[in-house]
Short mmCIF file of C-alpha atoms in Angstrom, two decimals:
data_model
loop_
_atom_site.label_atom_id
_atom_site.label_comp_id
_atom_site.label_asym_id
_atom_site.label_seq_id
_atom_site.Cartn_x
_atom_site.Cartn_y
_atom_site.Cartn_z
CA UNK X 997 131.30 94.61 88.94
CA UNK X 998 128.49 96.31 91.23
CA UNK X 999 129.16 99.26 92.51
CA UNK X 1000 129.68 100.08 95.81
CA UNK X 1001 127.23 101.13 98.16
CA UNK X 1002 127.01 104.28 99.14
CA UNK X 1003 124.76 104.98 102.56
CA UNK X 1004 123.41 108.17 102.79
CA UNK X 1005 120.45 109.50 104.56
CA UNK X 1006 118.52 113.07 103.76
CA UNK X 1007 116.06 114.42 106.34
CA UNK X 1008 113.40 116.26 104.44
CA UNK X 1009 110.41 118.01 105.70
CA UNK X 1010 107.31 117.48 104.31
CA UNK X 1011 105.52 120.91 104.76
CA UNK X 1012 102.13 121.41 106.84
CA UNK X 1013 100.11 119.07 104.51
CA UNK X 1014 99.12 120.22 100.93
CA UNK X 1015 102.04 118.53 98.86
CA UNK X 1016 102.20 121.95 96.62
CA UNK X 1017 103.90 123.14 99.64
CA UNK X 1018 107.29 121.06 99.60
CA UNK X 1019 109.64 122.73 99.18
CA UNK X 1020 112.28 122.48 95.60
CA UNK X 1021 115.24 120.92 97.22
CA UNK X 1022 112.62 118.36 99.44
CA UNK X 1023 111.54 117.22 96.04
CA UNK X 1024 115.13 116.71 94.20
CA UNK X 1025 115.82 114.74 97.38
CA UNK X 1026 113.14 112.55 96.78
CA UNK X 1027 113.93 112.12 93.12
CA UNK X 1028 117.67 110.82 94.60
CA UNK X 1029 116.42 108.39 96.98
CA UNK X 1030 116.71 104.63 97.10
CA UNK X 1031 114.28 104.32 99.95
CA UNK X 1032 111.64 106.98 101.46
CA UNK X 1033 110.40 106.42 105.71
CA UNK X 1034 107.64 108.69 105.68
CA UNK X 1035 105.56 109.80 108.77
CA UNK X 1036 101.76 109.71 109.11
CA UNK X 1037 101.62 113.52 109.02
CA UNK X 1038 103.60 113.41 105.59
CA UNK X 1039 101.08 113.48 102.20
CA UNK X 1040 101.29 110.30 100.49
CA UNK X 1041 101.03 112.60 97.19
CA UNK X 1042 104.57 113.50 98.41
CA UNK X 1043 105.89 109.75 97.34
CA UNK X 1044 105.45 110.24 93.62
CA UNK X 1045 108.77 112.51 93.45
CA UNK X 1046 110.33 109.25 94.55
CA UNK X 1047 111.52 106.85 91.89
CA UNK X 1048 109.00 103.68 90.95
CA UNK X 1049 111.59 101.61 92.44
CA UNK X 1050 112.40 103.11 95.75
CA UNK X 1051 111.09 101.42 98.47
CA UNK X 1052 108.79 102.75 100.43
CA UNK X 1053 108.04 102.21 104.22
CA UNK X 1054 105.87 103.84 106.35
CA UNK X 1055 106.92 104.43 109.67
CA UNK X 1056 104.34 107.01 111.12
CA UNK X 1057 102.96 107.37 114.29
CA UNK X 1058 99.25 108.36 115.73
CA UNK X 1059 98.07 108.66 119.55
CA UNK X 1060 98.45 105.18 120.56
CA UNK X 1061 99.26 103.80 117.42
CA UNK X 1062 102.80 103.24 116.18
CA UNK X 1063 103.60 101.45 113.46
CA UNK X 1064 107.43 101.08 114.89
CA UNK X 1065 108.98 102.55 117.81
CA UNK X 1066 111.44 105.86 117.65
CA UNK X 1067 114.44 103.08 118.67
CA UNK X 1068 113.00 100.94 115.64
CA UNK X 1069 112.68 104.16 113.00
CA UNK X 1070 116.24 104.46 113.83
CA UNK X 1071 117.95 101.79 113.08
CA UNK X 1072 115.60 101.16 110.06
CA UNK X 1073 116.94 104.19 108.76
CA UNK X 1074 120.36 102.71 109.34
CA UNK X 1075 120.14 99.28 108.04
CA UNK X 1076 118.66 101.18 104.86
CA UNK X 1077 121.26 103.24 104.04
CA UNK X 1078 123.90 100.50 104.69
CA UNK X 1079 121.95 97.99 102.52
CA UNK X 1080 120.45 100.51 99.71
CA UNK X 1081 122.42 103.31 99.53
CA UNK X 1082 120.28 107.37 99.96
CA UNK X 1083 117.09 107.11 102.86
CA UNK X 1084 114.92 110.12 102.62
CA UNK X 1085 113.53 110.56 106.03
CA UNK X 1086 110.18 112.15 105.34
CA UNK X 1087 108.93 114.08 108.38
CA UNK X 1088 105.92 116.28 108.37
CA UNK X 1089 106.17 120.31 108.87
CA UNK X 1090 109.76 120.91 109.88
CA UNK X 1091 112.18 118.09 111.02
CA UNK X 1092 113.32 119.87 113.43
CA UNK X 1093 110.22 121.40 115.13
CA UNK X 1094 108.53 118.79 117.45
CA UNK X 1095 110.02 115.98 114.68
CA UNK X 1096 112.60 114.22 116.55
CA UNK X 1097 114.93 115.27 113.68
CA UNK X 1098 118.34 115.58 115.66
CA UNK X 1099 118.02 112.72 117.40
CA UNK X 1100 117.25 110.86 114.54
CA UNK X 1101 120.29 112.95 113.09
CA UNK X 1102 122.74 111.83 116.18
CA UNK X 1103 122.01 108.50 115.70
CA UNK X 1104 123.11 107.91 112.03
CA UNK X 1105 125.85 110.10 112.57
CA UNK X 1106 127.17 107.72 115.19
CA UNK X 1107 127.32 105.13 112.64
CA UNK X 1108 129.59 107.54 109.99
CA UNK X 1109 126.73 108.16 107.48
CA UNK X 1110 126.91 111.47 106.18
CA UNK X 1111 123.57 113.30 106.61
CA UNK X 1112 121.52 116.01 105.03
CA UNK X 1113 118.88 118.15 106.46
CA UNK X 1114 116.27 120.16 103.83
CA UNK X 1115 114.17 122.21 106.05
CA UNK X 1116 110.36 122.03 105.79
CA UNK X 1117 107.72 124.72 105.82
CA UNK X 1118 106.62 124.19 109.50
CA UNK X 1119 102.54 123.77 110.04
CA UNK X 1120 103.26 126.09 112.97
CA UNK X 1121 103.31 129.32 110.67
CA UNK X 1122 101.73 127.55 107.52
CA UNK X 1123 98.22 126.56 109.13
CA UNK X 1124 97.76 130.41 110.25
CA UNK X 1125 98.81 131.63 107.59
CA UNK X 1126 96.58 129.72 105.39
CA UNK X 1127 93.43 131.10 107.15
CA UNK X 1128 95.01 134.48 107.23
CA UNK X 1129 96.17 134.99 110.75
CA UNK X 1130 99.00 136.53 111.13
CA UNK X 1131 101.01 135.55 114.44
CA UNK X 1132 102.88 138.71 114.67
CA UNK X 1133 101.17 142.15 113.77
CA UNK X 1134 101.78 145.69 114.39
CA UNK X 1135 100.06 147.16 117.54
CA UNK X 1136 99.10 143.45 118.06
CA UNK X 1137 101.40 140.87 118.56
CA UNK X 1138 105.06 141.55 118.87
CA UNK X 1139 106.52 137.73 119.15
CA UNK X 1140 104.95 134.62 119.65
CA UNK X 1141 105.59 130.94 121.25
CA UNK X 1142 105.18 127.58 119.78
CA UNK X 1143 104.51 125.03 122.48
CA UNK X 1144 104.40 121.39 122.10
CA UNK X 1145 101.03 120.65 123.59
CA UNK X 1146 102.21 117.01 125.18
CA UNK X 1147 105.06 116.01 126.44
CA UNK X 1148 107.52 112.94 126.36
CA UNK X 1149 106.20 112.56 129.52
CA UNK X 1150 102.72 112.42 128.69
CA UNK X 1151 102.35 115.75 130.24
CA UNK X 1152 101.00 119.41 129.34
CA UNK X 1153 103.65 121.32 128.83
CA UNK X 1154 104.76 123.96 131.51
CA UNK X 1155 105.93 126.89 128.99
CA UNK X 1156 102.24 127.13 128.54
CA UNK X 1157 101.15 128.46 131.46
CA UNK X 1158 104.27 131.17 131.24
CA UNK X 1159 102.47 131.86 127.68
CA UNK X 1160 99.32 132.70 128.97
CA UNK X 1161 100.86 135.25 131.27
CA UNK X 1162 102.49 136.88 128.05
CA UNK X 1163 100.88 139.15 125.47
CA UNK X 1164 102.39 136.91 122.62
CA UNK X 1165 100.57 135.09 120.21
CA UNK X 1166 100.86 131.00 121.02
CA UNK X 1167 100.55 127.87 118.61
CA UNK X 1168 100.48 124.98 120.25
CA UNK X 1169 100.85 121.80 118.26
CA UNK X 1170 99.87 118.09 119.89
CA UNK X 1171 97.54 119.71 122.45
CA UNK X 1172 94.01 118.82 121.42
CA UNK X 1173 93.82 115.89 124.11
CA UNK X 1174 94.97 118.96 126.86
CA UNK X 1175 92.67 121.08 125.70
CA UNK X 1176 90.76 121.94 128.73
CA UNK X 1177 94.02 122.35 131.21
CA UNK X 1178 95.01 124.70 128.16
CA UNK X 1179 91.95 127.04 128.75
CA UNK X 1180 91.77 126.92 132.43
CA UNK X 1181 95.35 128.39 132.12
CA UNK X 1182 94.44 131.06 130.61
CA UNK X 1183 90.93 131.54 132.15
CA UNK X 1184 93.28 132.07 135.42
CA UNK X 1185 94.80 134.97 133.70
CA UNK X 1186 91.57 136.62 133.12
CA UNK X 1187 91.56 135.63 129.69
CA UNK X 1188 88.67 134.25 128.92
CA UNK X 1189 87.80 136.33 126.26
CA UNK X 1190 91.23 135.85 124.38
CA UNK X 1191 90.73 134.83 120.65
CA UNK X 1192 91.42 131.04 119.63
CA UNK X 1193 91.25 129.17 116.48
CA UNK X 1194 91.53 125.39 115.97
CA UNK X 1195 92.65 124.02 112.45
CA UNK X 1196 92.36 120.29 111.71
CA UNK X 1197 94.21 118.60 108.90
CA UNK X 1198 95.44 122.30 107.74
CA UNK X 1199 96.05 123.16 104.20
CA UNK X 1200 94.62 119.88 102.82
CA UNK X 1201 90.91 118.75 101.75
CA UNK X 1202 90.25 117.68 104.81
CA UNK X 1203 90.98 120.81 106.77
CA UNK X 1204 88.50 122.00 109.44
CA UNK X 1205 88.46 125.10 111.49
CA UNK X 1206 86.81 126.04 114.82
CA UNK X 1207 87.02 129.59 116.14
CA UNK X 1208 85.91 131.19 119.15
CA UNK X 1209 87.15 132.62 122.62
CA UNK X 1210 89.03 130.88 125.75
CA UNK X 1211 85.93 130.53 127.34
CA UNK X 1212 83.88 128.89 123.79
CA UNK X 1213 86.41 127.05 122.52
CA UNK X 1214 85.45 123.81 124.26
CA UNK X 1215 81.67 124.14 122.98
CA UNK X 1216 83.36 124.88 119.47
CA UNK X 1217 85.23 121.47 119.65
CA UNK X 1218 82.57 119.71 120.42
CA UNK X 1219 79.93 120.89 118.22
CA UNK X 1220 82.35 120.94 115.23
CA UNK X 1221 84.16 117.66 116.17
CA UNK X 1222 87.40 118.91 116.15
CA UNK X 1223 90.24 116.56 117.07
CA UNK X 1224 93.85 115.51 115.92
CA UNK X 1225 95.70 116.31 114.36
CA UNK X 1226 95.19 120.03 115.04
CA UNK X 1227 97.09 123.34 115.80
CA UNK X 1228 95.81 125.61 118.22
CA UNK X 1229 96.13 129.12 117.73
CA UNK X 1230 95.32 131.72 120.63
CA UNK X 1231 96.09 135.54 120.71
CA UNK X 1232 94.60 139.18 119.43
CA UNK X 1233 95.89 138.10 116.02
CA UNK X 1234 92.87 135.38 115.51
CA UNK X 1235 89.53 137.71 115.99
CA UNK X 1236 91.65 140.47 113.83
CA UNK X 1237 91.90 137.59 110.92
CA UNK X 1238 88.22 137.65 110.82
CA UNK X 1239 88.02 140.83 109.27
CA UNK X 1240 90.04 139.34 106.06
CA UNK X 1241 89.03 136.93 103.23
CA UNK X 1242 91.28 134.00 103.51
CA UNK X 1243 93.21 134.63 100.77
CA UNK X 1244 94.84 130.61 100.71
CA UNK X 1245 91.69 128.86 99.69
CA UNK X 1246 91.04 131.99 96.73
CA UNK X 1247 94.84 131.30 95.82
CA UNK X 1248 94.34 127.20 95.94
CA UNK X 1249 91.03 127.51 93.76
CA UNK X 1250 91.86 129.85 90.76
CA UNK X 1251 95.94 129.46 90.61
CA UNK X 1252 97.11 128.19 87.58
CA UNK X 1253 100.04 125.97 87.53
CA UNK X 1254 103.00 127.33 86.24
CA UNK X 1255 106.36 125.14 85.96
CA UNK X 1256 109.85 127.51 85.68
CA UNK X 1257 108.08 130.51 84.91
CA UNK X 1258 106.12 129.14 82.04
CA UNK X 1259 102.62 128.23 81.67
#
């Protein structure tokens, strides 16, 4: 007699890129499921955790290119768990920042799935970090925001101009394409000499990093060919990382792997 299925569904975030960076309990959930939807911004590395015969489907999403609609991610998810048994819903960074994680959340629940959320290490501190800025410092920075750049509506967002008033640091993720209403913001608060760093693709192979002022940043962009997916970083915290050797790419190039305290 088979045995009854059991649906289940496990949101699990991905981390900010390198697949070293997911976390324990993201990985055991893998290693449990029966199917994996993974986004675009989720390393395929990350798939291996999951069992040779899991299914895989790839449901990610790129400016103006989706492989399915939110509507159609889902009820995939649905349909999955009622058919298969535990979907891992891979989501890049943090489900829950900018992911689309609760809805996706509400939506199962509605059905009577039970659901399980494994936080992710969120690119929005993990990309900084990894070139050695640190959003909040002493004397510096005492808080700062983290803005989606766009919009459901297609639109910059308006917490970004009450940023640029502040003296916090601000990350703004999926603003590359508002880039230039971003620095006339800020250029109307007399900031044009405010520190900003781009990172594209951060903590991966791929990863490349443009850093300059409000008032260079566009040059920068354009001379470096910066574009998407990219966080952009802007506060007193960037020109003081300068001063540091980015102590993430030493870390990544002489670490030695150790597994449960052992070599």
């Amino acid at each position: 007699m088979k045995n009854r299925i059991k649906p289940q569904v496990t949101l699990v975030g991905a981390g900010p890129g390198d697949p070293d960076l997911l976390t324990i309990k993201g990985a055991k959930a893998l290693a449990e499921a029966n199917v994996v939807l993974y986004d675009a911004l989720s390393n395929d590395e990350l798939l291996s955790y999951a069992p040779k015969k899991a299914l895989k489907i790839f449901v990610g999403k790129r400016k103006g290119s989706h492989a399915y609609t939110q509507d159609e991610i889902n009820q995939l998810i649905v349909d999955n768990a009622l058919t298969y048994g535990h979907v891992v819903r891979l989501k890049g960074g943090d489900p829950f920042i900018f992911g689309r994680g609760s809805e996706e959340i509400e939506f199962v629940e509605s059905f009577g799935i039970p659901t399980f959320v494994v936080p992710g290490i969120s690119s929005s501190i993990a990309v900084p970090a990894s070139q050695g800025i640190s959003l909040t410092k002493r004397g510096v920075s005492e808080s700062f925001w983290v803005i989606t750049g766009t919009t459901s509506a297609r639109k910059l967002s308006t917490d970004v101009a009450l940023a640029a008033q502040s003296t916090a640091t601000v990350v703004i993720l999926m603003g590359m394409s508002k880039l230039d209403e971003i620095v006339a913001l800020f250029q109307n608060e007399s900031k044009g000499e405010m520190p900003v760093a781009i990172i594209q693709n951060g903590t991966t192979p791929e990863e490349k990093t443009g850093m300059g002022t409000i008032d260079t940043i566009q040059k920068i962009v354009a001379d470096k060919n910066l574009s998407s997916p990219a966080i952009i970083i802007i506060g007193e915290v960037v020109g003081d990382s300068k001063r540091r050797v980015c102590f993430y790419k030493e870390l990544k190039s002489n670490q030695k792997v150790l597994a449960y305290g052992k070599e």
